[in-house]
mmCIF file of C-alpha atoms in Angstrom:
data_model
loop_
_atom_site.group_PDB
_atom_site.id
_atom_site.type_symbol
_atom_site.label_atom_id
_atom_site.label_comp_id
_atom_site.label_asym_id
_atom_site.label_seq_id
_atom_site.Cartn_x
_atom_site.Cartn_y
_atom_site.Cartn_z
ATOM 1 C CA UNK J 8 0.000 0.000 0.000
ATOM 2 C CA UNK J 9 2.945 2.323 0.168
ATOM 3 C CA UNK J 10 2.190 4.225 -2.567
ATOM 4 C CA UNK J 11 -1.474 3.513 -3.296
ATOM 5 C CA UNK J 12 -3.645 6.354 -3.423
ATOM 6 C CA UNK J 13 -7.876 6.685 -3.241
ATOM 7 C CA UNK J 14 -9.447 9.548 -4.230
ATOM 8 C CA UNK J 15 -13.291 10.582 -4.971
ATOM 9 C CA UNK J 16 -15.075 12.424 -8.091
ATOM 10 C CA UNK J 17 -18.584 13.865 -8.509
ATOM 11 C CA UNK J 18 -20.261 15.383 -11.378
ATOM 12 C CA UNK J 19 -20.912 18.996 -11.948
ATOM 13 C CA UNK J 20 -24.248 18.783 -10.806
ATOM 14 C CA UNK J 21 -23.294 17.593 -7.496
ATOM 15 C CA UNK J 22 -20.005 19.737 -7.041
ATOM 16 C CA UNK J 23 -22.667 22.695 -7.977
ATOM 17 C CA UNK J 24 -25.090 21.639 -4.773
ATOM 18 C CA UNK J 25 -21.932 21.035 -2.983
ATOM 19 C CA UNK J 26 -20.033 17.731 -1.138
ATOM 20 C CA UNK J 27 -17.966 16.033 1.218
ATOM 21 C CA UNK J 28 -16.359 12.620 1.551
ATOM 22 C CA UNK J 29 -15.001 10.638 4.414
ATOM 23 C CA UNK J 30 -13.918 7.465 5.564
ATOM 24 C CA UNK J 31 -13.839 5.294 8.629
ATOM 25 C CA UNK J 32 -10.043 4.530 8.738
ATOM 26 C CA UNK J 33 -8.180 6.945 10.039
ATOM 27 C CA UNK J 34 -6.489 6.807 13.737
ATOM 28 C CA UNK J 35 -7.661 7.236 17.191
ATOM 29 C CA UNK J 36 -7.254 10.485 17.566
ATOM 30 C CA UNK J 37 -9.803 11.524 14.512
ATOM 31 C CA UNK J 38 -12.160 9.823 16.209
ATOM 32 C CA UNK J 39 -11.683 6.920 13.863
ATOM 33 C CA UNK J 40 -13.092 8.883 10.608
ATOM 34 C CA UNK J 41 -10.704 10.573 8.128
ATOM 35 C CA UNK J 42 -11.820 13.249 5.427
ATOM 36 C CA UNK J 43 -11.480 12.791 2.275
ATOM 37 C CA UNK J 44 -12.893 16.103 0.995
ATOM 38 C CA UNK J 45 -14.402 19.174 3.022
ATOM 39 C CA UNK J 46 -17.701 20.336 2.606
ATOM 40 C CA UNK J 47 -17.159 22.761 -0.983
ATOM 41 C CA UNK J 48 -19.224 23.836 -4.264
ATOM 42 C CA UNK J 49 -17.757 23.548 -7.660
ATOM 43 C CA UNK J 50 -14.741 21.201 -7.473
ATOM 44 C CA UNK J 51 -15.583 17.692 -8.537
ATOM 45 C CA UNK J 52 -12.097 15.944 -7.421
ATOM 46 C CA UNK J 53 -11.227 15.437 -3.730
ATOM 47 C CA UNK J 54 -7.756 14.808 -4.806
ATOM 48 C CA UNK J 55 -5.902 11.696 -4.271
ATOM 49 C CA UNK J 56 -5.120 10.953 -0.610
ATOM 50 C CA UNK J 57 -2.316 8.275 0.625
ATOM 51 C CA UNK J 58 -4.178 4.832 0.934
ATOM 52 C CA UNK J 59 -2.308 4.159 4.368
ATOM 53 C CA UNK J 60 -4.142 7.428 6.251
ATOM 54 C CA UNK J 61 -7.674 6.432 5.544
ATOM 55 C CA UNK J 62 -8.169 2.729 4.995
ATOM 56 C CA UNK J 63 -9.362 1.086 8.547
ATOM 57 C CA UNK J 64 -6.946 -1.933 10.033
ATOM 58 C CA UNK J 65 -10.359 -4.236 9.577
ATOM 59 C CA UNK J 66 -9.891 -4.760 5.716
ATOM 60 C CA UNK J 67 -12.719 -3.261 5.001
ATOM 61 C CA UNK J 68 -13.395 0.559 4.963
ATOM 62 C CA UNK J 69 -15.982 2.183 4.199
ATOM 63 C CA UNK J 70 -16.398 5.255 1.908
ATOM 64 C CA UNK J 71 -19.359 8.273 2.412
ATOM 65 C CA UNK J 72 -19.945 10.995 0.147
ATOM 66 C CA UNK J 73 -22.457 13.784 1.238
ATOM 67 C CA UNK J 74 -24.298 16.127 -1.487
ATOM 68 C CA UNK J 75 -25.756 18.648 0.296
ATOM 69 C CA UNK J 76 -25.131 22.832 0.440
ATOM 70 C CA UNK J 77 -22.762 23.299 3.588
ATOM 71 C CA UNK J 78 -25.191 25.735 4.544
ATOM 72 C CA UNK J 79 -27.960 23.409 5.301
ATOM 73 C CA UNK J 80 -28.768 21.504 7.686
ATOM 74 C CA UNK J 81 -30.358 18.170 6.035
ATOM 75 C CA UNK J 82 -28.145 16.904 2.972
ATOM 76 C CA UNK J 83 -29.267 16.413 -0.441
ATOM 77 C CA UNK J 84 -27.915 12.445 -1.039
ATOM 78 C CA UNK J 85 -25.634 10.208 0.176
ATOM 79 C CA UNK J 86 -23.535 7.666 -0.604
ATOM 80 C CA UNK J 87 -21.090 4.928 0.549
ATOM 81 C CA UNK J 88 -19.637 2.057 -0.684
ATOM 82 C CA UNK J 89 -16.899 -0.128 0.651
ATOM 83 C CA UNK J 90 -13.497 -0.830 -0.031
ATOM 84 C CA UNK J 91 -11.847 -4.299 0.216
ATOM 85 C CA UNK J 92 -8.425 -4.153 0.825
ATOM 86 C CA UNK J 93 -7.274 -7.819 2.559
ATOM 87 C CA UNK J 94 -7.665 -11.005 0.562
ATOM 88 C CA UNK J 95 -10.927 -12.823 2.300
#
């Protein structure tokens, strides 16, 4: 995994509402949930991120990505999907 990276794209019309990502790797002291992408309008690319921060020690981590205007309270859509990353 040393130099794998993950990273998350939307389309316009989502990026236009607004989005965030996160995952639930990430250590201790983030409360076990690392962020992928803060809440934003108009960018479609989180970037890529190094694999090693945000994949959880289980094997299995899961990805969230929030459409919603970081002004409001309720968001739009969401969704997740997992990532396997040990042999089963």
């Amino acid at each position: 995994m040393g130099s794998d990276r993950v990273g998350v794209g939307v389309s316009p019309n989502v990026a236009d509402t607004g989005w965030w990502a996160f995952t639930n790797g990430g250590s201790a002291n983030q409360g076990g949930r690392y962020s992928l992408f803060s809440a934003a309008k108009g960018q479609t690319w989180s970037g890529a991120q190094a694999a090693g921060k945000l994949l959880n020690s289980s094997g299995k981590t899961v990805v969230t990505v929030v459409e919603g205007d970081p002004n409001q309270e309720a968001p739009i859509a969401v969704w997740y999907f997992q990532l396997n990353t040990q042999d089963s």
